[in-house]
Each structure stands twice: as structure tokens, then as C-alpha cells.
PDB file of C-alpha atoms in Angstrom:
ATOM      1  CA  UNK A  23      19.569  15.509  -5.391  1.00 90.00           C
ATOM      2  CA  UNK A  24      17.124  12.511  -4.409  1.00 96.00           C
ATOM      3  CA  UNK A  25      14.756  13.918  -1.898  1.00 98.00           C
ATOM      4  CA  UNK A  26      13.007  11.110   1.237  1.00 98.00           C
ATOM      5  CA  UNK A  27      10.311  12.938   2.618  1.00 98.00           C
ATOM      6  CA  UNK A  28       9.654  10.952   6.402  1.00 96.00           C
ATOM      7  CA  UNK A  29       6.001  11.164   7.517  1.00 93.00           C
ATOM      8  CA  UNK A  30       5.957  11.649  10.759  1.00 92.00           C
ATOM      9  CA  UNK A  31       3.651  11.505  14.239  1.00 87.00           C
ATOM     10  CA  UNK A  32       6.536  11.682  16.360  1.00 91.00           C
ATOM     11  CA  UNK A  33       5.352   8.018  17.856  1.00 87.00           C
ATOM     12  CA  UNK A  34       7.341   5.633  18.864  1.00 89.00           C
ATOM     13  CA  UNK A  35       7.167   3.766  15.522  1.00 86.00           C
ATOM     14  CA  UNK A  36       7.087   6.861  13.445  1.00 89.00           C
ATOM     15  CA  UNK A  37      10.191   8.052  14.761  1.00 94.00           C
ATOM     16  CA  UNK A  38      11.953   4.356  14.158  1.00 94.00           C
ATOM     17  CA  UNK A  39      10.986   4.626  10.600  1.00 93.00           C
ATOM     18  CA  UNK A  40      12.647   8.330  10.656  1.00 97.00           C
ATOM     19  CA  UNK A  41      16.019   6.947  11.888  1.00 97.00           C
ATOM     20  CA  UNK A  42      15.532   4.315   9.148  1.00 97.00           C
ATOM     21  CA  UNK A  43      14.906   7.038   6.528  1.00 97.00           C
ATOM     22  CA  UNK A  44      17.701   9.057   7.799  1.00 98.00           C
ATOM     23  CA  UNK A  45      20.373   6.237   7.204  1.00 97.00           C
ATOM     24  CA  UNK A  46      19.090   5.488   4.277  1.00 98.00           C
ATOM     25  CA  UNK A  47      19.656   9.045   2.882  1.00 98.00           C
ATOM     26  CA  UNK A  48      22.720   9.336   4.141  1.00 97.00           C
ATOM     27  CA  UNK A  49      23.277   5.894   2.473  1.00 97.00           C
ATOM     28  CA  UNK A  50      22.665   6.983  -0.862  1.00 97.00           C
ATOM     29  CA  UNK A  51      23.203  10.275  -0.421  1.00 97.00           C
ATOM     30  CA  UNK A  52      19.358  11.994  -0.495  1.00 98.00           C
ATOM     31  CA  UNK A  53      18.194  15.272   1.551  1.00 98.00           C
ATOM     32  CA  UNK A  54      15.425  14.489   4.144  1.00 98.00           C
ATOM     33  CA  UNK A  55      11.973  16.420   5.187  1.00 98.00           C
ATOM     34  CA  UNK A  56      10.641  16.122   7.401  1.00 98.00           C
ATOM     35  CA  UNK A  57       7.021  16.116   7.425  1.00 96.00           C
ATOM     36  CA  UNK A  58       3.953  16.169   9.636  1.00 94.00           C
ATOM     37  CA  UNK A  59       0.431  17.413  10.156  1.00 91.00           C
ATOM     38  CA  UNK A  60      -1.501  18.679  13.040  1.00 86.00           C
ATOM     39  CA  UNK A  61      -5.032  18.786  13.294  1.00 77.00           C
ATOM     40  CA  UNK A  62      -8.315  19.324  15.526  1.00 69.00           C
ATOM     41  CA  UNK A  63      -9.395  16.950  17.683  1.00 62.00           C
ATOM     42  CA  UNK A  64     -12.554  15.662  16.318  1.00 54.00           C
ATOM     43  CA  UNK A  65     -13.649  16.817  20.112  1.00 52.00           C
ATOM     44  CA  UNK A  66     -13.104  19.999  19.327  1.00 47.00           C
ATOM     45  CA  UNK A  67     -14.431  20.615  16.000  1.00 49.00           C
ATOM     46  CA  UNK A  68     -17.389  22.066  16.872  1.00 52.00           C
ATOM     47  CA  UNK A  69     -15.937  24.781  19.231  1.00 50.00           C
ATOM     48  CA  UNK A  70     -14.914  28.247  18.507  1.00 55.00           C
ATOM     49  CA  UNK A  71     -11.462  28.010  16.471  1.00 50.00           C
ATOM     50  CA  UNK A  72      -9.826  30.303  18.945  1.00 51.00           C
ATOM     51  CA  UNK A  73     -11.012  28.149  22.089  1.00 51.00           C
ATOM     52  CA  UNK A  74      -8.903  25.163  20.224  1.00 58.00           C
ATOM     53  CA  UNK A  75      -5.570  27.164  20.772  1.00 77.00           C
ATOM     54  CA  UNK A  76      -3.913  26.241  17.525  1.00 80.00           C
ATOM     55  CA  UNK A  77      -1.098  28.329  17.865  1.00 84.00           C
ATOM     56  CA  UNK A  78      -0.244  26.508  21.108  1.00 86.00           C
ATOM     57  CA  UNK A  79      -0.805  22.694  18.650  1.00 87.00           C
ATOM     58  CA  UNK A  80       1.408  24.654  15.934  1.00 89.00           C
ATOM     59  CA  UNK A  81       3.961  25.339  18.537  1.00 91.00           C
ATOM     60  CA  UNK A  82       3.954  21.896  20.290  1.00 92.00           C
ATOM     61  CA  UNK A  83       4.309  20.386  16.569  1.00 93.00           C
ATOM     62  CA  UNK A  84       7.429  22.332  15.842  1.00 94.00           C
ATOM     63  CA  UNK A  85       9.083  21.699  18.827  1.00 96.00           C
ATOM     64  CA  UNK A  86       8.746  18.200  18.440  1.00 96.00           C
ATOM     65  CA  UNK A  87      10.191  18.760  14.774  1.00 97.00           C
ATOM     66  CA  UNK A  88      12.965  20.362  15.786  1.00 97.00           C
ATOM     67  CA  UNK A  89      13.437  17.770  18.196  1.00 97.00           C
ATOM     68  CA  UNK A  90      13.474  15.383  15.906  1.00 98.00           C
ATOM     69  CA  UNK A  91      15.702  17.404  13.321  1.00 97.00           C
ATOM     70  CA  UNK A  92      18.603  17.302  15.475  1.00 97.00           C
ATOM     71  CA  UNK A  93      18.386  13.788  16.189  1.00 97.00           C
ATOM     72  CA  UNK A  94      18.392  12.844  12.689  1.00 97.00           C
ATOM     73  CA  UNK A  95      20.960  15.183  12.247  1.00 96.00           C
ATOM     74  CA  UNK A  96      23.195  13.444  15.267  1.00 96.00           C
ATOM     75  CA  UNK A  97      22.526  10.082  13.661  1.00 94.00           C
ATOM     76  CA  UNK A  98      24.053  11.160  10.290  1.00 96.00           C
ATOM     77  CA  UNK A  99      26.854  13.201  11.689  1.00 96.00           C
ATOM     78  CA  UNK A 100      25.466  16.574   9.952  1.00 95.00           C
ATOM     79  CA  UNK A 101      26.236  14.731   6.462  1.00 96.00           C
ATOM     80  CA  UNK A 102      22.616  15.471   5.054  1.00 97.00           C
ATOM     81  CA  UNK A 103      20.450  17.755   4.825  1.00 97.00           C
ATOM     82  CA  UNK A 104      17.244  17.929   6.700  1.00 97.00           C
ATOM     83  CA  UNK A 105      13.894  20.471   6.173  1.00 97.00           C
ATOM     84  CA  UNK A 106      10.985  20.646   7.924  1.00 97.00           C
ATOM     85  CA  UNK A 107       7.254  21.074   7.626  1.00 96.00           C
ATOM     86  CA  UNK A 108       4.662  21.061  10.059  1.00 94.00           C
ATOM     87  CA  UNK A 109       1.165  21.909   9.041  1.00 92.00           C
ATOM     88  CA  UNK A 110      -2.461  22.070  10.325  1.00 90.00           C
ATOM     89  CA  UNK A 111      -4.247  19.722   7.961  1.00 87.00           C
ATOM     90  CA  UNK A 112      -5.342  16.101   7.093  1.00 81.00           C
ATOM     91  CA  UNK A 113      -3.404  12.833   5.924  1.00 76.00           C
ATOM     92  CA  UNK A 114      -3.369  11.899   2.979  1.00 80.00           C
ATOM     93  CA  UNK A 115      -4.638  14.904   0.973  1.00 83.00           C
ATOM     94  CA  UNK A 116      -1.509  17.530   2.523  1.00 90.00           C
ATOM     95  CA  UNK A 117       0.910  14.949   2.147  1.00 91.00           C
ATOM     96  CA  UNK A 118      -0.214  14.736  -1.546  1.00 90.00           C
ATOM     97  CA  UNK A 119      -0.168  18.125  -2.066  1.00 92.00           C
ATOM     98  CA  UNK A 120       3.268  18.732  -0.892  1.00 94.00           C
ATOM     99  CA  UNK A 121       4.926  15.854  -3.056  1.00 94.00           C
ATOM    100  CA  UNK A 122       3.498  17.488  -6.024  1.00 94.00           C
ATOM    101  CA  UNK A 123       5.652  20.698  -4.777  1.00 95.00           C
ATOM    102  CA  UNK A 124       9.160  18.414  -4.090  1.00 96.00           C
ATOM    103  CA  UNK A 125       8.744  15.222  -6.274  1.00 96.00           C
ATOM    104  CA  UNK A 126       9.821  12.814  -3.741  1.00 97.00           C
ATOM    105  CA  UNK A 127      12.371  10.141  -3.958  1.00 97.00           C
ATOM    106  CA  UNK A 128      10.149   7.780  -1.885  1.00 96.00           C
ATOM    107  CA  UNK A 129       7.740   8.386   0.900  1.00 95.00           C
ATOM    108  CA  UNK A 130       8.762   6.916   4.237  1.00 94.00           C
ATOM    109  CA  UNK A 131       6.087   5.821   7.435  1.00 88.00           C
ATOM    110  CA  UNK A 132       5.986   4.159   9.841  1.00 85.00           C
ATOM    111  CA  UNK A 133       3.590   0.326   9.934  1.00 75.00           C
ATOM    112  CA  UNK A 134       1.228   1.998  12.651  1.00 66.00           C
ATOM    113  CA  UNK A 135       0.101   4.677  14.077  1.00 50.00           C
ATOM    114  CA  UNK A 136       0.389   6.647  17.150  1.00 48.00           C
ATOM    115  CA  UNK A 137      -2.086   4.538  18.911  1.00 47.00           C
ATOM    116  CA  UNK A 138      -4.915   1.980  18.346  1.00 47.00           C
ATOM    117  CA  UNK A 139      -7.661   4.763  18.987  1.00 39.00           C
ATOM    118  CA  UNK A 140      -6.192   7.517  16.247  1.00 39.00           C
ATOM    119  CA  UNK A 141      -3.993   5.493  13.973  1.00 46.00           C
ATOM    120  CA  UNK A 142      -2.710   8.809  12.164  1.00 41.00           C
ATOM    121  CA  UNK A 143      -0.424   6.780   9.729  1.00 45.00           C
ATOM    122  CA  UNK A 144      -1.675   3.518   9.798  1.00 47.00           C
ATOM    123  CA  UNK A 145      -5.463   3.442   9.811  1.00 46.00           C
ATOM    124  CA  UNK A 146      -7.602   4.428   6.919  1.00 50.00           C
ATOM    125  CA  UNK A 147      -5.787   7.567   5.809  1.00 54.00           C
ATOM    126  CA  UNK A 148      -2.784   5.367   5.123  1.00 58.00           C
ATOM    127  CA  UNK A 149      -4.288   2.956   3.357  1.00 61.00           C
ATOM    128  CA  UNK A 150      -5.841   5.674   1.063  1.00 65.00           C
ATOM    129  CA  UNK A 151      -2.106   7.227   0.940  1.00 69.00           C
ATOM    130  CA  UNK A 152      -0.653   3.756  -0.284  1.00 70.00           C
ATOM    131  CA  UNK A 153      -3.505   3.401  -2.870  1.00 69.00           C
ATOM    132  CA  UNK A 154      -3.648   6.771  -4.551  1.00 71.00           C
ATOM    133  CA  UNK A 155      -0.381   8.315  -3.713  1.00 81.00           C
ATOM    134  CA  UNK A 156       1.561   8.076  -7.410  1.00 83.00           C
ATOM    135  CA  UNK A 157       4.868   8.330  -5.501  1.00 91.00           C
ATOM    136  CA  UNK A 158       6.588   4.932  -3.547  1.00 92.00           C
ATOM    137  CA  UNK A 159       5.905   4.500  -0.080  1.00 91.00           C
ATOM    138  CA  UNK A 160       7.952   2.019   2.071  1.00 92.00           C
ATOM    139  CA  UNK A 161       6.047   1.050   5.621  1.00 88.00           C
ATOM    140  CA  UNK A 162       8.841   0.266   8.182  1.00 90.00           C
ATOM    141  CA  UNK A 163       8.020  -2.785  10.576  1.00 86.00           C
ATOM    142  CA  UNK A 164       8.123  -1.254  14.030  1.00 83.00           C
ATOM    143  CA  UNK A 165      11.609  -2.357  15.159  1.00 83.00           C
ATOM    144  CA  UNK A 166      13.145  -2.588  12.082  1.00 90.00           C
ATOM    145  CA  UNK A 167      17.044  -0.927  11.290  1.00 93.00           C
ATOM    146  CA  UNK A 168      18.400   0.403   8.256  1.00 95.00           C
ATOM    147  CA  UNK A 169      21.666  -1.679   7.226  1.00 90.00           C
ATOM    148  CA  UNK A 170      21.600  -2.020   3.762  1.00 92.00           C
ATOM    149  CA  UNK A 171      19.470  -2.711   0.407  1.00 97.00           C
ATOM    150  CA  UNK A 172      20.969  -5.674  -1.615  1.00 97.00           C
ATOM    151  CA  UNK A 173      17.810  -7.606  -1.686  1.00 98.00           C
ATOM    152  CA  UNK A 174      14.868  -6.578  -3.256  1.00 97.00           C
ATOM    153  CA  UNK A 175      11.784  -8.392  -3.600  1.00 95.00           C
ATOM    154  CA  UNK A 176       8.933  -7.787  -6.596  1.00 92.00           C
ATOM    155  CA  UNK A 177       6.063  -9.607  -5.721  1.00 85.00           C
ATOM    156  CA  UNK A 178       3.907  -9.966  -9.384  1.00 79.00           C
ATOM    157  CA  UNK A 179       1.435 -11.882 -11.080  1.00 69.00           C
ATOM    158  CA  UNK A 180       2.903 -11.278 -14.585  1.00 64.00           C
ATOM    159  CA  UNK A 181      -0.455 -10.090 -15.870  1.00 63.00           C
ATOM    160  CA  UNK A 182      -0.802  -7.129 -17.623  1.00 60.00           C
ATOM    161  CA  UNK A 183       2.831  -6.639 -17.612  1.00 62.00           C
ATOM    162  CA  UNK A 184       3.334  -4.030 -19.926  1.00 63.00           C
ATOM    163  CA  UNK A 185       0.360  -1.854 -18.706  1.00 69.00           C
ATOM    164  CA  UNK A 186       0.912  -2.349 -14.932  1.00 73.00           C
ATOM    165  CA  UNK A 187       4.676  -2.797 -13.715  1.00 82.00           C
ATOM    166  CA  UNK A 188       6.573   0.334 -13.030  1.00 88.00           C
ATOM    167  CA  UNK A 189       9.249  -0.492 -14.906  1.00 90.00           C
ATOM    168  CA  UNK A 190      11.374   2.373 -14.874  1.00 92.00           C
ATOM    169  CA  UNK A 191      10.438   3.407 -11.068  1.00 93.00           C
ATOM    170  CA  UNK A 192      11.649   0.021 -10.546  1.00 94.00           C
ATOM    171  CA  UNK A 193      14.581   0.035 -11.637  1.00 96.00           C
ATOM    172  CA  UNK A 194      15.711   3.728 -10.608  1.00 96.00           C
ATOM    173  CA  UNK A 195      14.965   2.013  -6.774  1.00 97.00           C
ATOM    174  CA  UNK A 196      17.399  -0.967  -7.579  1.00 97.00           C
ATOM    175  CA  UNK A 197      19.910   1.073  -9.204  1.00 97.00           C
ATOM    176  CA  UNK A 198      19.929   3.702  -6.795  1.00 97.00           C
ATOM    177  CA  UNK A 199      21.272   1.019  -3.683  1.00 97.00           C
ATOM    178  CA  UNK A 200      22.901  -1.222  -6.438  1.00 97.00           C
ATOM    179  CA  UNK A 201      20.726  -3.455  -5.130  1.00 98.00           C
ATOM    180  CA  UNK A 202      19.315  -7.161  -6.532  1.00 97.00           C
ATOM    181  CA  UNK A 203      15.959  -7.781  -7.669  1.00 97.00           C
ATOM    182  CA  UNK A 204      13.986 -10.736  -6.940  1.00 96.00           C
ATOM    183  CA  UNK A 205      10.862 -11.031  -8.905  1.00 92.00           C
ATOM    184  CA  UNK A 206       8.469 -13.654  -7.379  1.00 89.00           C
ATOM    185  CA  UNK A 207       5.267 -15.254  -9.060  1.00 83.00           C
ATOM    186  CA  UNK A 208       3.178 -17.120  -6.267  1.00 76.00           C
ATOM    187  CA  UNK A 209       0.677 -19.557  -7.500  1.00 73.00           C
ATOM    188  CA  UNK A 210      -2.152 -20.487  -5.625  1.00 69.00           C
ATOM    189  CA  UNK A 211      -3.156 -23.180  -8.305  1.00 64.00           C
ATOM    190  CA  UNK A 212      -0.137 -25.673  -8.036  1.00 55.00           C
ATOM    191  CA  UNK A 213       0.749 -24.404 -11.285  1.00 51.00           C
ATOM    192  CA  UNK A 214       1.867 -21.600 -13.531  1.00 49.00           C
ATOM    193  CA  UNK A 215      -0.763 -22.575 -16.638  1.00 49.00           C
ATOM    194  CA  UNK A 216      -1.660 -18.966 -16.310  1.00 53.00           C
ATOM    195  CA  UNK A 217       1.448 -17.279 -16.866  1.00 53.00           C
ATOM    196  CA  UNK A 218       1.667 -17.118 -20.543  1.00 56.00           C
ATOM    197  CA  UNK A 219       4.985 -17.226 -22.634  1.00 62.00           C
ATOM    198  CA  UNK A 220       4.450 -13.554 -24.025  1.00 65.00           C
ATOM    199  CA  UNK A 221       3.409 -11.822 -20.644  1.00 67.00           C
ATOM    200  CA  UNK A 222       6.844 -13.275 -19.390  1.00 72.00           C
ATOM    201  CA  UNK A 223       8.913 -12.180 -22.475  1.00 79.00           C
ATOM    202  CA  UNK A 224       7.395  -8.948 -21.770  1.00 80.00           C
ATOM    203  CA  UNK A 225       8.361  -8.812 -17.969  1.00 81.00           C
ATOM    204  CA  UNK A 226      11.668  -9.980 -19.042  1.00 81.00           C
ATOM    205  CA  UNK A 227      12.418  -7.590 -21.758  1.00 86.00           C
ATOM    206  CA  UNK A 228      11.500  -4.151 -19.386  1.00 89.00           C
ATOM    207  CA  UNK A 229      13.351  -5.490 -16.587  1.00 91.00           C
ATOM    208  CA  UNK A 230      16.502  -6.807 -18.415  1.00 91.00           C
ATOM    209  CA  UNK A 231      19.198  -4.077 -17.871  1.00 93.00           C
ATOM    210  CA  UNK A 232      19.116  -4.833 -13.624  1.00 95.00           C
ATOM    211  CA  UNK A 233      19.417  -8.616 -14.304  1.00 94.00           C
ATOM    212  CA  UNK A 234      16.763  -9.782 -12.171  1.00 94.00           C
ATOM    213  CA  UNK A 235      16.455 -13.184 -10.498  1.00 94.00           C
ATOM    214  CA  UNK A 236      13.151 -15.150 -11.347  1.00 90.00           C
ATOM    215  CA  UNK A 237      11.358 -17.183  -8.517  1.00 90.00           C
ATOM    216  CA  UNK A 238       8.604 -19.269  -9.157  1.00 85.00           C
ATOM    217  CA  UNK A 239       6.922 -20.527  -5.729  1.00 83.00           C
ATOM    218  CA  UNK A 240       3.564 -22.183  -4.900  1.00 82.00           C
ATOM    219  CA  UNK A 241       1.591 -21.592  -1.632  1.00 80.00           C
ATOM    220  CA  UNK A 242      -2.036 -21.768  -1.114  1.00 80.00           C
ATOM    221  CA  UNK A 243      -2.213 -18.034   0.562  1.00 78.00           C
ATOM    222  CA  UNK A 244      -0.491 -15.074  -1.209  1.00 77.00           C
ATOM    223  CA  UNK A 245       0.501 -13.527   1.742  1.00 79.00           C
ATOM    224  CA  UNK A 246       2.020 -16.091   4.049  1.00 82.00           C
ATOM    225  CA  UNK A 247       4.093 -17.095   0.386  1.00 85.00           C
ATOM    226  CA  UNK A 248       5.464 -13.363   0.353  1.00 85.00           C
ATOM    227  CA  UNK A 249       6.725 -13.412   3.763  1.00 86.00           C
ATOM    228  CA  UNK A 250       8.041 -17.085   3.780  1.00 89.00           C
ATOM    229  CA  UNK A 251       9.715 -16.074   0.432  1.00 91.00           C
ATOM    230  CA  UNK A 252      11.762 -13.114   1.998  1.00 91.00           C
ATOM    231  CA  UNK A 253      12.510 -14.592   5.118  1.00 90.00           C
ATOM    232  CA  UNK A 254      13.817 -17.671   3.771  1.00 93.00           C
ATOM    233  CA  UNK A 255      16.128 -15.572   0.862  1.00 94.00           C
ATOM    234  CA  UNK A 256      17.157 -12.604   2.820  1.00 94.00           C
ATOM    235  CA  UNK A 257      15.497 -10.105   1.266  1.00 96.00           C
ATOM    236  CA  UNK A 258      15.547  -6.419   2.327  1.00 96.00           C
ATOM    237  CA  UNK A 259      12.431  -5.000   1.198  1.00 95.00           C
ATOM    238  CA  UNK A 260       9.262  -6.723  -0.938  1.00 93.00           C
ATOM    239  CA  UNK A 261       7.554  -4.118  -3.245  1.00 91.00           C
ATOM    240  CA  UNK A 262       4.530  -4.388  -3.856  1.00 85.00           C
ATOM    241  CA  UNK A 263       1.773  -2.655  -6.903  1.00 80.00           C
ATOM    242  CA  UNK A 264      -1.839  -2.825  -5.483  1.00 67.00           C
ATOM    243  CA  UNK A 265      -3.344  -3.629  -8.969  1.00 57.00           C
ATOM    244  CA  UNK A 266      -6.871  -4.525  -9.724  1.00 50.00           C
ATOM    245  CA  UNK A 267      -8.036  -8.015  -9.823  1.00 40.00           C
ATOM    246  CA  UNK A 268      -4.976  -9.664  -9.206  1.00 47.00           C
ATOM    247  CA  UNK A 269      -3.926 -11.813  -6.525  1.00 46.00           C
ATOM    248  CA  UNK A 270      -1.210  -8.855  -5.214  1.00 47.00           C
ATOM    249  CA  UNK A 271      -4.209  -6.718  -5.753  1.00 49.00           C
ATOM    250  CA  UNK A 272      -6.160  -8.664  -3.408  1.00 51.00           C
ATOM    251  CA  UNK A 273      -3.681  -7.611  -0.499  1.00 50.00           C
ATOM    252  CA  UNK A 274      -5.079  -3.821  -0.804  1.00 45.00           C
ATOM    253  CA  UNK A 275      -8.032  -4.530   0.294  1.00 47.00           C
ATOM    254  CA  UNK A 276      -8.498  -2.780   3.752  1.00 44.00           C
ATOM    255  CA  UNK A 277      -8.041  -5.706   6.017  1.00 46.00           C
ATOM    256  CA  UNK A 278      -5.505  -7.213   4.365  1.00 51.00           C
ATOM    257  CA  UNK A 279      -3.425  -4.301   3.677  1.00 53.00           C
ATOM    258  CA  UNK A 280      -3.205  -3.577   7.114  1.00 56.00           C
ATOM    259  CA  UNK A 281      -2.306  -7.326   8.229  1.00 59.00           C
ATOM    260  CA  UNK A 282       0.280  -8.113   5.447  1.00 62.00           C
ATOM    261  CA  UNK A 283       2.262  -4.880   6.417  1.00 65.00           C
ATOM    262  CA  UNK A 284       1.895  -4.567   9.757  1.00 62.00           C
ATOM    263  CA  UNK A 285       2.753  -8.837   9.892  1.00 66.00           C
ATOM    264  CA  UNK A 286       5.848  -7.915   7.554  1.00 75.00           C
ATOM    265  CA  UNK A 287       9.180  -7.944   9.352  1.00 81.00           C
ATOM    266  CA  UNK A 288      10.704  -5.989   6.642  1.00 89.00           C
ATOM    267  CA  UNK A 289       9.709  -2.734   4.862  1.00 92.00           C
ATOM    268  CA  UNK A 290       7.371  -2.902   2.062  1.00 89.00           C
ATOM    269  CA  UNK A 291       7.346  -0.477  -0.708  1.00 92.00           C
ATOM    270  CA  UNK A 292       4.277   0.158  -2.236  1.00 86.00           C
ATOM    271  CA  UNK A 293       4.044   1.779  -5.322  1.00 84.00           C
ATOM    272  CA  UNK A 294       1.557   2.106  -8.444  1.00 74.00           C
ATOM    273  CA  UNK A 295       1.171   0.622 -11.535  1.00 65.00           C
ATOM    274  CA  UNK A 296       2.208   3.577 -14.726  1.00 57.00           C
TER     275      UNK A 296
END
């Protein structure tokens, strides 16, 4: 059984992306947990443990799972399963540490965090979850609903294809929603000189039992040629591989992480290269 784990901070957003999550595992029939981590207020971290009450935090934390629990559980009408775990800790190294117990499915957040001044899931620690994380994580746009997945973007540079794509992640995510993948090259150059015949052939070859649909677009910034791209064709979700010294690599740089996900009006799944 496909297991979404659904990173929570009980926030407004964070709890949009668990009704997302929770449709989508009832979808394509996946257990949920439901996970979240409490921790001391940097205020605080200097006092005596005992004067931070963290059985009172612990408590507050599982209320507010359980809360959430049985709304997920209304919104799927009982038809999947849904565990819990609340811990004290830190983002991203306890999230880490509990995929490597239950091998996630995918890894579901919200775009932001809980607000500007603490930005649990959506300031740095995220962006250090997206970039060493080995498991996919989709960032849900603040409003966004869970309908369906036919669409799939793949936004790549065809370099290094071999060495970089995640082939078989890949396709395991399309097949799993029967879904349709899109593979976009953006060129910033007006051209495609550097897209060479074998890196293609190579691209082609892994990806050729899903079928995918090749788009070659030009637009003088990356980003803004994603977005146009999957507004314009529907798409449901763009994934994304933060490699090196590429122009999709350029994206995971801090700033520009944070702005092309945050600007994104539907989910983007970020996962690594194998």
C-alpha cells in the first residue's frame, strides 16, 4: 500500500494541502500520516526545560492532530486510512528520519508557512527539505483543490539525461494516476543548438513505455516559460529536479525557489536526480 505522508503546521495553507493529500489518497487508493513537529520557541531556549511546559506543547499538538484526523477522515468518508505523529523536533532533519522508517509515496506541504515571521514549511527548512530530501515532495499553491492528475508536466534541460532524470520515480508517479506526461525543454537562446541528438535519444528511450508528449518552447526567463507552459496546456502538476548547473537548477537557488513555487498556481513536485 502507497503511503502520502502530509506535513503539517495546522495553518491555514498547511491544512489545504492536507485536504488535497487526503483526496488524492483516497484517489489512488494510498494510507495517509499525518505528520508534524513541535518545537521551542527560540524565546525560550535558554530557560529551564520544565519552565517551557512541553507536555502542555505535546498536548496542544495532538489535539490539533486529532482534529485534523477526523476531518480528513470526514472528507474521505472513512475510506482510508490515516496515522499520526506528532513530535518535539526540527524540520527537515525529523521529517527525514521518519521517511527512512515508512518509505513514502510522496511528501505533501503546503507553499508557505504558518506565518511570514516563522515560516515552519516554507522558509529555509523547506527549501533544505526539497533539496536533500531523496523522496518527492509536491508544494500545494495555497487555494488549490485536488480533482484529478491527467496532466503532468517535466520541466528538463535534456542534459545529463541518463545520470540525472528519475526515470523510474517518474514514471511510477504517471502510472500511478494514469496520468500524461508532458516533458518541456525551455530555451533561453532562441534555439535548441544545445540539445544534442544522443541526449534526446536517451531521454526518449527511459521514458518510452508512458508515451510522453515532447514540447519544445522558447522564453527568455525559465520560470515565467514554466508557468505560461502549464497554464496555457492544462497541466496538473510541473515536476521539477533541482540539478546542478542547469537552467531548472537555477530555480533552487533560495530566492527563486521560494518565488517559482509560491508564484505557481499548481502543485509542484520536486524530486531528485538518481
Amino acid at each position: 500500500m502507497k503511503k502520502i505522508l502530509i506535513a503539517t503546521d495546522f495553518s491555514k495553507v498547511a491544512t489545504n494541502a492536507a485536504y488535497y493529500g487526503a483526496e488524492m489518497a483516497k484517489a489512488i487508493g494510498a494510507d495517509i500520516i499525518l505528520f508534524h513537529t513541535y518545537h521551542i520557541p527560540v524565546s525560550a531556549a535558554e530557560l529551564p526545560l520544565q519552565s517551557v511546559n512541553v507536555l502542555e506543547m505535546k498536548h496542544a499538538a495532538e489535539e490539533s492532530m486529532a482534529a485534523l484526523e477526523e476531518k480528513i477522515k470526514s472528507i474521505t468518508g472513512n475510506t482510508v486510512n490515516v496515522s499520526t505523529e506528532a513530535i518535539l523536533g526540527y524540520m527537515p532533519e525529523d521529517l527525514e528520519t521518519y521517511c527512512k522508517k515508512i518509505n513514502p509515496f510522496i511528501i505533501i506541504m503546503g507553499a508557505k508557512g504558518q506565518t511570514d515571521l516563522e515560516n515552519i514549511f516554507f522558509g529555509s527548512t523547506t527549501l533544505s527539505t526539497i533539496r536533500h530530501l531523496t523522496w518527492p515532495i509536491i508544494a500545494i499553491p495555497e487555494v488549490q483543490k485536488y480533482s484529478s492528475i491527467k496532466n503532468i508536466g517535466f520541466a528538463c534541460d535534456f542534459t545529463e539525461a541518463v545520470e540525472t532524470t528519475p526515470a523510474d520515480r517518474i514514471k511510477e508517479i504517471v502510472k500511478t494516476f494514469n496520468a500524461r506526461l508532458h516533458v518541456i525543454k525551455i530555451s533561453t537562446h532562441n534555439r535548441f543548438i544545445e540539445i544534442t541528438p544522443h541526449e534526446t535519444v536517451l531521454l526518449h528511450t527511459m521514458l518510452d513505455d508512458i508515451k510522453p508528449v515532447y514540447h519544445y518552447i522558447e522564453h527568455t526567463d525559465v520560470e515565467a516559460g514554466v508557468h505560461q507552459f502549464a497554464k496555457e496546456h492544462n497541466m496538473d502538476m510541473i515536476i521539477v529536479i533541482p540539478k546542478k548547473h542547469s537552467l531548472i537548477g537555477k530555480l533552487f537557488h533560495t530566492s527563486n525557489t521560494k518565488k517559482f513555487i509560491t508564484k505557481s498556481e499548481i502543485p509542484v513536485l520536486c524530486m531528485h536526480d538518481e
